[in-house]
Coordinates of C-alpha atoms and ligand atoms in Angstrom, one line a residue:
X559 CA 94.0 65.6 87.9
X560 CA 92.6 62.5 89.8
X561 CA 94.8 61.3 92.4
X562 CA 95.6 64.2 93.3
X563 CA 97.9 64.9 96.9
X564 CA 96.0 67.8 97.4
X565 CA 98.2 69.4 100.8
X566 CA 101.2 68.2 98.4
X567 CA 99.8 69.7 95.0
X568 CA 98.0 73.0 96.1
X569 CA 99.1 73.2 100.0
X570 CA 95.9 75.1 101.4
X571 CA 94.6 75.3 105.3
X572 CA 90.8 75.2 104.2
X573 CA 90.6 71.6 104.1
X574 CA 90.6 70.8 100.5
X575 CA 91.3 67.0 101.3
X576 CA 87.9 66.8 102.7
X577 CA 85.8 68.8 100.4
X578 CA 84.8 67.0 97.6
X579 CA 82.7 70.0 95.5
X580 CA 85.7 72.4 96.2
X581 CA 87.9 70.2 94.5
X582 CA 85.9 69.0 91.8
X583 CA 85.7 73.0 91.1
X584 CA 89.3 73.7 91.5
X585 CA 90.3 70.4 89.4
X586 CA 88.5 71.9 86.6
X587 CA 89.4 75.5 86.4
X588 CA 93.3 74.3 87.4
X589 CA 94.5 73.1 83.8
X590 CA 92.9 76.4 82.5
X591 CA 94.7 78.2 85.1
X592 CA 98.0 76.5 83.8
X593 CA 97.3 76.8 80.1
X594 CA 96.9 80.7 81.1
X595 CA 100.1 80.9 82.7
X596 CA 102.1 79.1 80.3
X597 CA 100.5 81.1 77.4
X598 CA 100.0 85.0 79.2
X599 CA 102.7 84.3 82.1
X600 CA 106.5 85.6 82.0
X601 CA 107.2 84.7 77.7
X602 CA 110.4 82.3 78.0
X603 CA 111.9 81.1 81.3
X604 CA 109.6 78.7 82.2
X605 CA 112.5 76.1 82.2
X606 CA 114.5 78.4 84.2
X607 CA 115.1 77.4 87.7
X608 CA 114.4 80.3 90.3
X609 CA 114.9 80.9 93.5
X610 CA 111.4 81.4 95.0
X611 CA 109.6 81.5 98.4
X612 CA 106.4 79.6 98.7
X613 CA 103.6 80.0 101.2
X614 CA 103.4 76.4 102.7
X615 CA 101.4 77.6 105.7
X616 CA 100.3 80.8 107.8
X617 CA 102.2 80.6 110.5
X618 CA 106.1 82.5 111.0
X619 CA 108.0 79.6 109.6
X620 CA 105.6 78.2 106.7
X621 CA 104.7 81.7 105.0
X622 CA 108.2 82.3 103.2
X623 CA 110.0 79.1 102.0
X624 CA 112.5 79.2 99.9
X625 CA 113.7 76.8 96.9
X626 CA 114.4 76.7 93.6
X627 CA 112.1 75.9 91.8
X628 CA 111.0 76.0 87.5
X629 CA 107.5 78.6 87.7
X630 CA 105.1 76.3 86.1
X631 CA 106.0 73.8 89.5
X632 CA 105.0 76.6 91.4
X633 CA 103.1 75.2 94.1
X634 CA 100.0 77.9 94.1
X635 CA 98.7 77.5 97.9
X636 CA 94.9 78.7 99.3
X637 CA 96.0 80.5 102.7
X638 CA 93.7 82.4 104.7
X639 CA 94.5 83.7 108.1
X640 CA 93.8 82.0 111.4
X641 CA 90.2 82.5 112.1
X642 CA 89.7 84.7 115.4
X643 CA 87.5 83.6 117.5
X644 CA 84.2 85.5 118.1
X645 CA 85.3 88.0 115.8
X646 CA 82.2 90.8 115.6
X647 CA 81.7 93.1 112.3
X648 CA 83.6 96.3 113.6
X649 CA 82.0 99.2 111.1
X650 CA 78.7 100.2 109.5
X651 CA 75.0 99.7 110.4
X652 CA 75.9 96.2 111.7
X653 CA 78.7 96.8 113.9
X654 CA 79.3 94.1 117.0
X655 CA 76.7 91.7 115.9
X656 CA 79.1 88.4 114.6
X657 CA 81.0 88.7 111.2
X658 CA 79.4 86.1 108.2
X659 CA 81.1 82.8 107.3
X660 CA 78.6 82.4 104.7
X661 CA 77.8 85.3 101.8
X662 CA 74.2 87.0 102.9
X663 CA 72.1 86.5 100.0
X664 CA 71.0 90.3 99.9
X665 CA 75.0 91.3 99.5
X666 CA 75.9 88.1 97.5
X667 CA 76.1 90.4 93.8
X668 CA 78.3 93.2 95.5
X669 CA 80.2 91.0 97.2
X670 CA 80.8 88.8 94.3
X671 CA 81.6 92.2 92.1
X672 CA 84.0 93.0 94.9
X673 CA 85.9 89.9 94.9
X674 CA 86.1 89.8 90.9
X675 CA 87.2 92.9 90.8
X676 CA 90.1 92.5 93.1
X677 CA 90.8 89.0 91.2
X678 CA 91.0 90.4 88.0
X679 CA 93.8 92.6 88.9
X680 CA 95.8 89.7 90.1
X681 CA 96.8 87.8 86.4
X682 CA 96.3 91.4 84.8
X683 CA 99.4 92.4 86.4
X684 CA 101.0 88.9 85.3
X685 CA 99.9 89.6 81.9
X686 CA 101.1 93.2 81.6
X687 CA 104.7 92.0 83.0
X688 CA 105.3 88.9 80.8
X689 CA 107.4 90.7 78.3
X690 CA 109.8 92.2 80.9
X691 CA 112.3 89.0 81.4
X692 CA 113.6 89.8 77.9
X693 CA 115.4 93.1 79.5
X694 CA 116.1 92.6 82.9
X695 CA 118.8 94.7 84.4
X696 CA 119.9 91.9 86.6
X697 CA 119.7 88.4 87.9
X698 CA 118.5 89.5 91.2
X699 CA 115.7 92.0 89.4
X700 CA 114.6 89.1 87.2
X701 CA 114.0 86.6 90.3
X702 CA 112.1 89.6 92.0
X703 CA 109.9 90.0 89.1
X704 CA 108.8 86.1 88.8
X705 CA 108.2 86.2 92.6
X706 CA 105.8 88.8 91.8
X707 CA 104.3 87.0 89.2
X708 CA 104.1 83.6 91.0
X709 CA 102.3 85.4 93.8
X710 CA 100.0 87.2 92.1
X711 CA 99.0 84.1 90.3
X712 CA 98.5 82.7 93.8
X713 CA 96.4 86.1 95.2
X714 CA 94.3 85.0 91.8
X715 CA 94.1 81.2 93.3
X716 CA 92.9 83.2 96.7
X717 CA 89.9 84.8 95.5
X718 CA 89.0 81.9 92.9
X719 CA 89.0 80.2 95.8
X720 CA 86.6 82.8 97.5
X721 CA 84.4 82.4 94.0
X722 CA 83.8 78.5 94.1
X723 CA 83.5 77.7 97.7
X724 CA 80.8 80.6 98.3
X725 CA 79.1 81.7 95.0
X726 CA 78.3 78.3 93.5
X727 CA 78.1 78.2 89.5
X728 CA 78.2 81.8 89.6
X729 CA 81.5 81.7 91.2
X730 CA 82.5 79.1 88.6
X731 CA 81.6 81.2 85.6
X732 CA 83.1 84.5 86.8
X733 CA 86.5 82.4 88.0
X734 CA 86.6 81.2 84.1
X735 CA 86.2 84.6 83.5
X736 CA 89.3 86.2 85.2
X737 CA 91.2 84.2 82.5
X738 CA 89.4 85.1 79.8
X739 CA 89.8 89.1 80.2
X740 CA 93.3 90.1 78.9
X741 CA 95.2 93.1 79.6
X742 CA 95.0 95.9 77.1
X743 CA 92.5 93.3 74.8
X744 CA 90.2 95.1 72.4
X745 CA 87.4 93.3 72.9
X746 CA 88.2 91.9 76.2
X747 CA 90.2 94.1 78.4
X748 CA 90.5 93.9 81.9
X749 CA 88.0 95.7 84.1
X750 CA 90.2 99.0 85.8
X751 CA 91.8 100.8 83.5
X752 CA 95.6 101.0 85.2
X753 CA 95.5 97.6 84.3
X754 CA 95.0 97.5 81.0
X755 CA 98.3 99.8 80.5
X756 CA 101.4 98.5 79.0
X757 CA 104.3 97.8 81.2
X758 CA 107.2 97.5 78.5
X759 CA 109.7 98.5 80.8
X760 CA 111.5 98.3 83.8
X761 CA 111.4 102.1 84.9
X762 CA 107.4 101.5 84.6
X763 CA 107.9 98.4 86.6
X764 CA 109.0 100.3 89.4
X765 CA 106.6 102.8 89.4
X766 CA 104.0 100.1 88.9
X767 CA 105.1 98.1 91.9
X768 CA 105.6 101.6 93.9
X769 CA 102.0 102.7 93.1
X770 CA 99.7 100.1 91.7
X771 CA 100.4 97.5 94.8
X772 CA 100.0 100.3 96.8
X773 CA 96.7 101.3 95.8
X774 CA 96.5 97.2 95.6
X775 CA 97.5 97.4 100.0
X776 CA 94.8 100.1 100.5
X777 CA 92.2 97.9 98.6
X778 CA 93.7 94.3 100.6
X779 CA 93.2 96.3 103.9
X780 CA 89.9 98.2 103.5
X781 CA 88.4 94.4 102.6
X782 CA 90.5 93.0 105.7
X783 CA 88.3 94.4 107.8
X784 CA 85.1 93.3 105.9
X785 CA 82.5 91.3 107.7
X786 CA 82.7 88.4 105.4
X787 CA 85.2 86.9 107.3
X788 CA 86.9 84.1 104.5
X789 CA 87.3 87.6 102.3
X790 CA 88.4 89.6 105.7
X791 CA 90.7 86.1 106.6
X792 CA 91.6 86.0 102.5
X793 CA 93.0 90.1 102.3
X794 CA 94.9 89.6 105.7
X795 CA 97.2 86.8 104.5
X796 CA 97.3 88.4 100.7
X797 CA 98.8 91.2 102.8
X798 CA 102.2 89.7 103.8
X799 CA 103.0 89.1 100.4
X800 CA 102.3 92.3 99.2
X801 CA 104.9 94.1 101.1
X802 CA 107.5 92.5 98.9
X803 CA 106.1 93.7 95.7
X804 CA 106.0 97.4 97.1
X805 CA 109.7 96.9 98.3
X806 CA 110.8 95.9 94.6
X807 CA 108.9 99.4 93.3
X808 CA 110.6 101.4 95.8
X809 CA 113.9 100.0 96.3
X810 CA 114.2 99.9 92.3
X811 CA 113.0 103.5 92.2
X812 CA 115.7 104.5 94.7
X813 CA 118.2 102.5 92.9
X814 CA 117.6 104.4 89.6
X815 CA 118.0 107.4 91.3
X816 CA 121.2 106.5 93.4
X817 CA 122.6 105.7 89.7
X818 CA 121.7 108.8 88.2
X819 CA 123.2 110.7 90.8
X820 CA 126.4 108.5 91.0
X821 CA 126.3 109.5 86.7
X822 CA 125.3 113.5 87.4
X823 CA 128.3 113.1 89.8
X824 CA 130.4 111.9 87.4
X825 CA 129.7 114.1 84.3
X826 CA 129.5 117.2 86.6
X827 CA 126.0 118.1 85.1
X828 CA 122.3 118.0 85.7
X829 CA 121.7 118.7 82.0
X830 CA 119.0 115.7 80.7
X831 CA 120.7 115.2 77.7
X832 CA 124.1 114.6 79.4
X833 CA 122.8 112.3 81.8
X834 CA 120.8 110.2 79.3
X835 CA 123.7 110.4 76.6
X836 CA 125.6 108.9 79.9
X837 CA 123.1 105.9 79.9
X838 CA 121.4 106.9 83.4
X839 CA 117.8 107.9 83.5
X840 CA 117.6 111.9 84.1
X841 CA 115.3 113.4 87.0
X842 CA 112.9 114.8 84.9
X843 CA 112.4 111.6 82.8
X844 CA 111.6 109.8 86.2
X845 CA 109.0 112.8 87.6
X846 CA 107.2 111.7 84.5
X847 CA 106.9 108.3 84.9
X848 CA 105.9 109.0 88.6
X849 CA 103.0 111.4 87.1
X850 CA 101.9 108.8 84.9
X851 CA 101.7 106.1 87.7
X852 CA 100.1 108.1 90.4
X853 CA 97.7 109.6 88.3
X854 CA 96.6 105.9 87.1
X855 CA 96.2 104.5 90.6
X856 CA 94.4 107.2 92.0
X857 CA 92.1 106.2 89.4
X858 CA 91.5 102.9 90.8
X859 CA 90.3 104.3 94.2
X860 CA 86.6 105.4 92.3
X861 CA 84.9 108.0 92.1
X862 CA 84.8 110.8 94.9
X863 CA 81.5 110.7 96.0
X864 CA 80.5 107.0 96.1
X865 CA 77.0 105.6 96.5
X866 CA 78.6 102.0 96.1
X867 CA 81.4 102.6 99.0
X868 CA 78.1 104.4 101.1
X869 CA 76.6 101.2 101.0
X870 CA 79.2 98.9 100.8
X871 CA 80.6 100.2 104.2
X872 CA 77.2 100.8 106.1
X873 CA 76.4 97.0 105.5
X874 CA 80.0 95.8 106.7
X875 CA 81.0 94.8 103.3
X876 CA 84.3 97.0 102.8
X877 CA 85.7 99.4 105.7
X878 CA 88.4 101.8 105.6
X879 CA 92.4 100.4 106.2
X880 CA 92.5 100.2 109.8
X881 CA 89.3 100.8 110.6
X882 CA 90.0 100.5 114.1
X883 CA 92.1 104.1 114.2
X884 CA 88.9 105.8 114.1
X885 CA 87.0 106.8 116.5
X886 CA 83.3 106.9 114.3
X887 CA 82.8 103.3 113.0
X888 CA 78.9 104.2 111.7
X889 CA 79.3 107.4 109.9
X890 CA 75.8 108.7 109.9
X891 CA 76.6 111.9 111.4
X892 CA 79.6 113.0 109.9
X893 CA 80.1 114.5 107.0
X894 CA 83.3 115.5 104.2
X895 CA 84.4 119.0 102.5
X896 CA 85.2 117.5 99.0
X897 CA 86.8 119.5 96.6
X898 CA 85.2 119.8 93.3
X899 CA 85.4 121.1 89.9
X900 CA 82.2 123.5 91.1
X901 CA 83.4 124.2 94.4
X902 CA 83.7 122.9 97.8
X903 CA 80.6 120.6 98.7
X904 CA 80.1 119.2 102.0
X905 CA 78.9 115.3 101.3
X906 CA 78.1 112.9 103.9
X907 CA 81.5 111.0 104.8
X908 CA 80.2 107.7 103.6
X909 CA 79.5 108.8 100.3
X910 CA 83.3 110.0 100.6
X911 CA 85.1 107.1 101.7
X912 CA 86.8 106.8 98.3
X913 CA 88.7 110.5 98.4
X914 CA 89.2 109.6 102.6
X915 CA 91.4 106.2 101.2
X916 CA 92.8 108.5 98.5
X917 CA 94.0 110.7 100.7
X918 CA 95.8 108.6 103.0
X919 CA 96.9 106.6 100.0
X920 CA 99.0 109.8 98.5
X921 CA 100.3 110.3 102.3
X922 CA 102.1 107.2 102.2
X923 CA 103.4 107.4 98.7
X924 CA 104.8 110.5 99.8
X925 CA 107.1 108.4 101.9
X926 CA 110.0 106.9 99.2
X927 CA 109.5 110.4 97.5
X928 CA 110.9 112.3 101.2
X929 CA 113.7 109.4 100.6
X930 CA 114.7 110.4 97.3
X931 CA 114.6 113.8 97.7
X932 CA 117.3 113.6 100.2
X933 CA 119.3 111.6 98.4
X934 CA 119.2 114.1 95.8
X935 CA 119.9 117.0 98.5
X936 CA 122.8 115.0 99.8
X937 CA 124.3 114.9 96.3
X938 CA 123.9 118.6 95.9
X939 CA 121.4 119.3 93.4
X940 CA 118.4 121.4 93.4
X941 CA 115.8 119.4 91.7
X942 CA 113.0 117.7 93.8
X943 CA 110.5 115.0 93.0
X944 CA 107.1 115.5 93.7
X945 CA 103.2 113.7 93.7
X946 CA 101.0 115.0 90.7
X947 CA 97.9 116.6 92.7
X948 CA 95.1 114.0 92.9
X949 CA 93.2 116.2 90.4
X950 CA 95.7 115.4 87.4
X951 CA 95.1 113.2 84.6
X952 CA 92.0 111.5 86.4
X953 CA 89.3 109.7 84.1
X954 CA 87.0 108.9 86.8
X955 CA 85.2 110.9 89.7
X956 CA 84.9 114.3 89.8
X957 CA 88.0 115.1 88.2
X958 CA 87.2 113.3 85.3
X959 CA 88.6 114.8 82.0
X960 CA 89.1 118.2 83.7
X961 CA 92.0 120.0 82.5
X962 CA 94.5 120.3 85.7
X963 CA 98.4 120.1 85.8
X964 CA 100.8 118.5 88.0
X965 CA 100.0 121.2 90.6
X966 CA 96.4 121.5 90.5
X967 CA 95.7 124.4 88.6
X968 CA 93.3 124.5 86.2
X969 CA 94.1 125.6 82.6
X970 CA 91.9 126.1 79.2
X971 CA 91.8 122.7 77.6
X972 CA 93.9 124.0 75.2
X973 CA 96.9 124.6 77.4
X974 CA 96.5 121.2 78.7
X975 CA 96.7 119.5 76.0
X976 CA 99.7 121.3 74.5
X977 CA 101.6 120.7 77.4
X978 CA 100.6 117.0 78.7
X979 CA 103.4 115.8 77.1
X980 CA 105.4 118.0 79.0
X981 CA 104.3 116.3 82.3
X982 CA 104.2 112.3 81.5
X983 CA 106.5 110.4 79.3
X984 CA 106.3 111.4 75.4
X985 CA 107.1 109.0 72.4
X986 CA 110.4 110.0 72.8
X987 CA 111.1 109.4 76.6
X988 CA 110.0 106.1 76.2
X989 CA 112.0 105.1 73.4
X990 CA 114.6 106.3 75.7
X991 CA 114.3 104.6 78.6
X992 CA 113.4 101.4 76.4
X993 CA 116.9 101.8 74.6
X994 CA 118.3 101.6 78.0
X995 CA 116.4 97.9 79.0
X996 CA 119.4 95.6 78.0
X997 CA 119.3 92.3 79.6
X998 CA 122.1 91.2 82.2
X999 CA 122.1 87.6 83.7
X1000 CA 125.8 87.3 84.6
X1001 CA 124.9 87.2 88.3
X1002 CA 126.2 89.7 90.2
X1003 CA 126.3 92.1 87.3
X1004 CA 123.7 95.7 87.2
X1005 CA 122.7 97.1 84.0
X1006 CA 124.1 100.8 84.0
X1007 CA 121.4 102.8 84.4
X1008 CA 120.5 101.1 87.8
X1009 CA 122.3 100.6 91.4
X1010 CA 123.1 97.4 92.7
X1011 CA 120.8 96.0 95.6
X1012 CA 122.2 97.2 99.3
X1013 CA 121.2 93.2 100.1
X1014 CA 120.1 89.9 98.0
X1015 CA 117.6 88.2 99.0
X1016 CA 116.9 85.9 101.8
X1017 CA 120.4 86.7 103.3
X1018 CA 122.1 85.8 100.0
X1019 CA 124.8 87.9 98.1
X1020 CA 123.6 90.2 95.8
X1021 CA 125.9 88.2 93.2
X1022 CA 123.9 84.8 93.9
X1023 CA 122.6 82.6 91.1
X1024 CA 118.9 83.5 91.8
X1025 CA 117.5 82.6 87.9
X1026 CA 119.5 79.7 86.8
X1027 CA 118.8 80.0 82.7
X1028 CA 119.5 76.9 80.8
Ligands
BYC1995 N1 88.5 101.8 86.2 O1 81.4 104.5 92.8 P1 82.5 104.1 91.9 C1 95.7 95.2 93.4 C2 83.8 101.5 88.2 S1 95.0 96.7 93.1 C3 87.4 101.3 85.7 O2 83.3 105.3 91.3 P2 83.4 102.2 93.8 C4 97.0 94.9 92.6 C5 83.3 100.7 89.4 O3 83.8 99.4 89.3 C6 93.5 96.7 94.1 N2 86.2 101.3 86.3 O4 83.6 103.3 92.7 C7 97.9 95.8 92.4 C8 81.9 100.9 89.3 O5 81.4 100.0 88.3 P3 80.1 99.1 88.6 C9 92.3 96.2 93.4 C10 86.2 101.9 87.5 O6 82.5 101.2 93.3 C11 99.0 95.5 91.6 C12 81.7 102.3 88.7 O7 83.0 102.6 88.1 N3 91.3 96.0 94.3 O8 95.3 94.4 94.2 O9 83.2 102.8 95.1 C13 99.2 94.2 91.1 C14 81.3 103.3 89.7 O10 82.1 103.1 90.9 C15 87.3 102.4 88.1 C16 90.1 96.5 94.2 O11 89.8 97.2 93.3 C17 88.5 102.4 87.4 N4 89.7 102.9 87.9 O12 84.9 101.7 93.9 C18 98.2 93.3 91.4 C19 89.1 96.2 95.3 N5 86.9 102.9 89.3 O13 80.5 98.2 89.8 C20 97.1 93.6 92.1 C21 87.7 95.8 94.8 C22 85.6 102.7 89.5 O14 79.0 100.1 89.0 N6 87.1 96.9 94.1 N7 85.2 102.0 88.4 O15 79.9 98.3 87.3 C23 86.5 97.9 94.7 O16 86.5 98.1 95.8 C24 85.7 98.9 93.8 O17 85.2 98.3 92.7 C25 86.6 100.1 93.3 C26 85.6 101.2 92.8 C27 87.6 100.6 94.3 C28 87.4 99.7 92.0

């Protein structure tokens, strides 16, 4: 790695040219980085030419090019958003006194925790998704889902760039780290659970990208705002990209469902069997992989009553998404109903900052669910998709290994368990929708089970070459 072109090799705006310790850091952990990619990355198709768009810069023009280009050339970039100027810490105990540019040494180990934790979800996702090329339902699908991978691989480069500019050799140890944890390892698994679930198929994909990047916005934008301003700077720019990867999850969701109405249509029948012996993926299939999705991300919001988010938000460390909608940026004097198993309790609001993110988190995944629903009124059937309640299927916070169902009732333990497999996918529904996972790479051409894109990408026709196999 000596010689490097470093603006040409790993295009950054944090000076890299001129600091010789960052790069002596990044020089080492890069090969590893590689190594990881080639051997946990997408399996195959690292030959393959794909039409991808690279952050060369922050600004409008640099953010999105687009090339062709074989993933392991990927140019992995260090962007963080302009700096503003005289930009003051706008929550907690701290508020309007100057954000940080260096860590405080009495919030270096939650910061640090914070910024692994969020890294380790980055080439988790990567790993979880590497098997997926083998059965992609189109050309178009395929190039989405290695522009996901190539840019979570970059949100990784973001915060091991956050690790060894600002945490010295502790930085170094934990960055060697995040490529040592593997998804759904025994021994060495990754560190929040949603991330250590298999992702063997494109229907889980969707939901994946639908959920799990959402809950991966909430998290970006709640440490946007943080007074650390390289992580604040960091989340903003980590942001733009992110967008994309919740448009593949819901776009692909309302594709599926476009398709099984188009087949329902068709055949004349809402009757499951009919529809999956049709090859299309039947409503109730899909309300189970949205139970099982949702009810994993809410997971990843922690517990309900949080000393760690009290804390973390009274010293400026993480605030909520937008802080600046509120009115109360301090908190001391307010305080939460929380439901619980035991009852309503009223809890100081900062100890319930978790549930307040939860909360607007499900309000927004509500969103592609109003979409679907009237595309499913439109077509003239009665069935409705819904969000599990928040209290279904958690295994941490209050709600913890409490026996609830899709609605929030709560049943004997027995009854739950008899009918869980009612309510996510069984055995069965997944060897299902895994018979349906065909590969297609004729370009232009859409497995069965899914609609075509309304657009391609980048302005191009949804028939373009966008994964050139060879
Ligand atoms: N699984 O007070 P608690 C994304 C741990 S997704 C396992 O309940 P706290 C992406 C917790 O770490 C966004 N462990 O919660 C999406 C703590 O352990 P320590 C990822 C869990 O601390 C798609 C203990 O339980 N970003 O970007 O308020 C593709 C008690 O914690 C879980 C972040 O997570 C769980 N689900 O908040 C690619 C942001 N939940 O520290 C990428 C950074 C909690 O006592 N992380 N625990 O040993 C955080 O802000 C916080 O760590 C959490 C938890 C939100 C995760």
């Amino acid at each position: 790695m000596s010689g490097i072109n470093y603006s040409e090799k790993i295009p950054n705006n944090v000076n890299l040219v001129s600091d010789r310790t960052l790069q002596r850091a990044l020089e080492h952990w890069q090969p590893h980085f590689i190594e990881w990619w080639k051997g946990m990355g997408p399996s195959d198709f690292q030959s393959a030419d794909v039409y991808l768009r690279t952050a060369t810069s922050v600004d409008a023009q640099g953010w999105a090019t687009y090339g062709t280009v074989k993933m392991p050339d990927y140019r992995w970039g260090i962007f963080l958003a302009d700096q503003q100027a005289d930009r003051k810490i706008g929550f907690g105990d701290q508020m309007g006194q100057p954000v940080w540019q260096q860590v405080p040494g009495e919030y270096r180990s939650t910061l640090r925790r914070l910024i692994v934790t969020q890294g380790d979800t980055e080439p988790a996702s990567v790993e979880q998704q590497r098997l997926l090329g083998h059965t992609c339902p189109s050309l178009y699908d395929l190039r989405n889902l290695f522009q996901i991978n190539v840019e979570e691989g970059r949100h990784l480069w973001a915060m091991v760039y956050l690790l060894h500019a600002y945490f010295g050799r502790d930085g170094r140890e934990e960055a060697e780290e995040l490529l040592a944890r593997h998804s759904g390892d025994a021994d060495k698994p990754r560190i929040l659970t949603t991330f250590n679930e298999p992702i063997s198929d494109w229907l889980s994909l969707f939901c994946f990208t639908y959920f799990t990047d959402r809950d991966g916005k909430y998290q970006l934008k709640s440490l946007a705002e943080s007074a650390f301003d390289p992580l604040s700077r960091t989340c903003r720019f980590m942001l733009t990209e992110e967008a994309h990867h919740m448009f593949v999850g819901e776009t692909g969701l309302g594709r599926v469902v476009k398709r099984t109405l188009e087949v329902m249509k068709e055949i004349g029948s809402d009757d499951p069997g009919k529809v999956r012996a049709a090859g299309a993926v039947d409503l109730p299939t899909l309300q189970k992989y949205l139970n099982f999705w949702c009810s994993s991300s809410l997971d990843l919001f922690g517990s309900e009553i949080s000393s760690n988010s009290a804390a973390n938000f009274a010293n400026g460390l993480k605030g909520r998404p937008d802080e600046t909608q509120y009115e109360d940026h301090v908190l001391r004097s307010s305080t939460f109903k929380m439901g619980t198993p035991a009852g309503t309790e009223e809890v100081p609001m900062l100890n319930a900052l978790n549930e307040v993110m939860r909360e607007s988190y499900l309000k927004d995944c509500e969103i592609g669910l109003k979409r679907w629903n009237r595309q499913i009124e439109r077509a003239g059937f009665p069935f409705r998709l819904t969000l599990p309640s928040s209290r279904f299927r958690r295994t941490i916070g209050a709600w913890a290994g409490q026996s609830v169902d899709p609605q929030g009732k709560m049943l004997s333990k027995e009854e739950y368990e008899n009918k869980l497999h009612s309510w996510i996918p069984s055995e069965a529904d997944r060897a299902f929708v895994h018979s349906l996972m065909r590969k297609v790479v004729e370009p232009g051409k859409m497995a069965a089970w899914i609609a075509p894109p309304e657009r391609g990408i980048n302005n191009l026709a949804v028939g373009y070459e966008y994964v050139k196999l060879h």
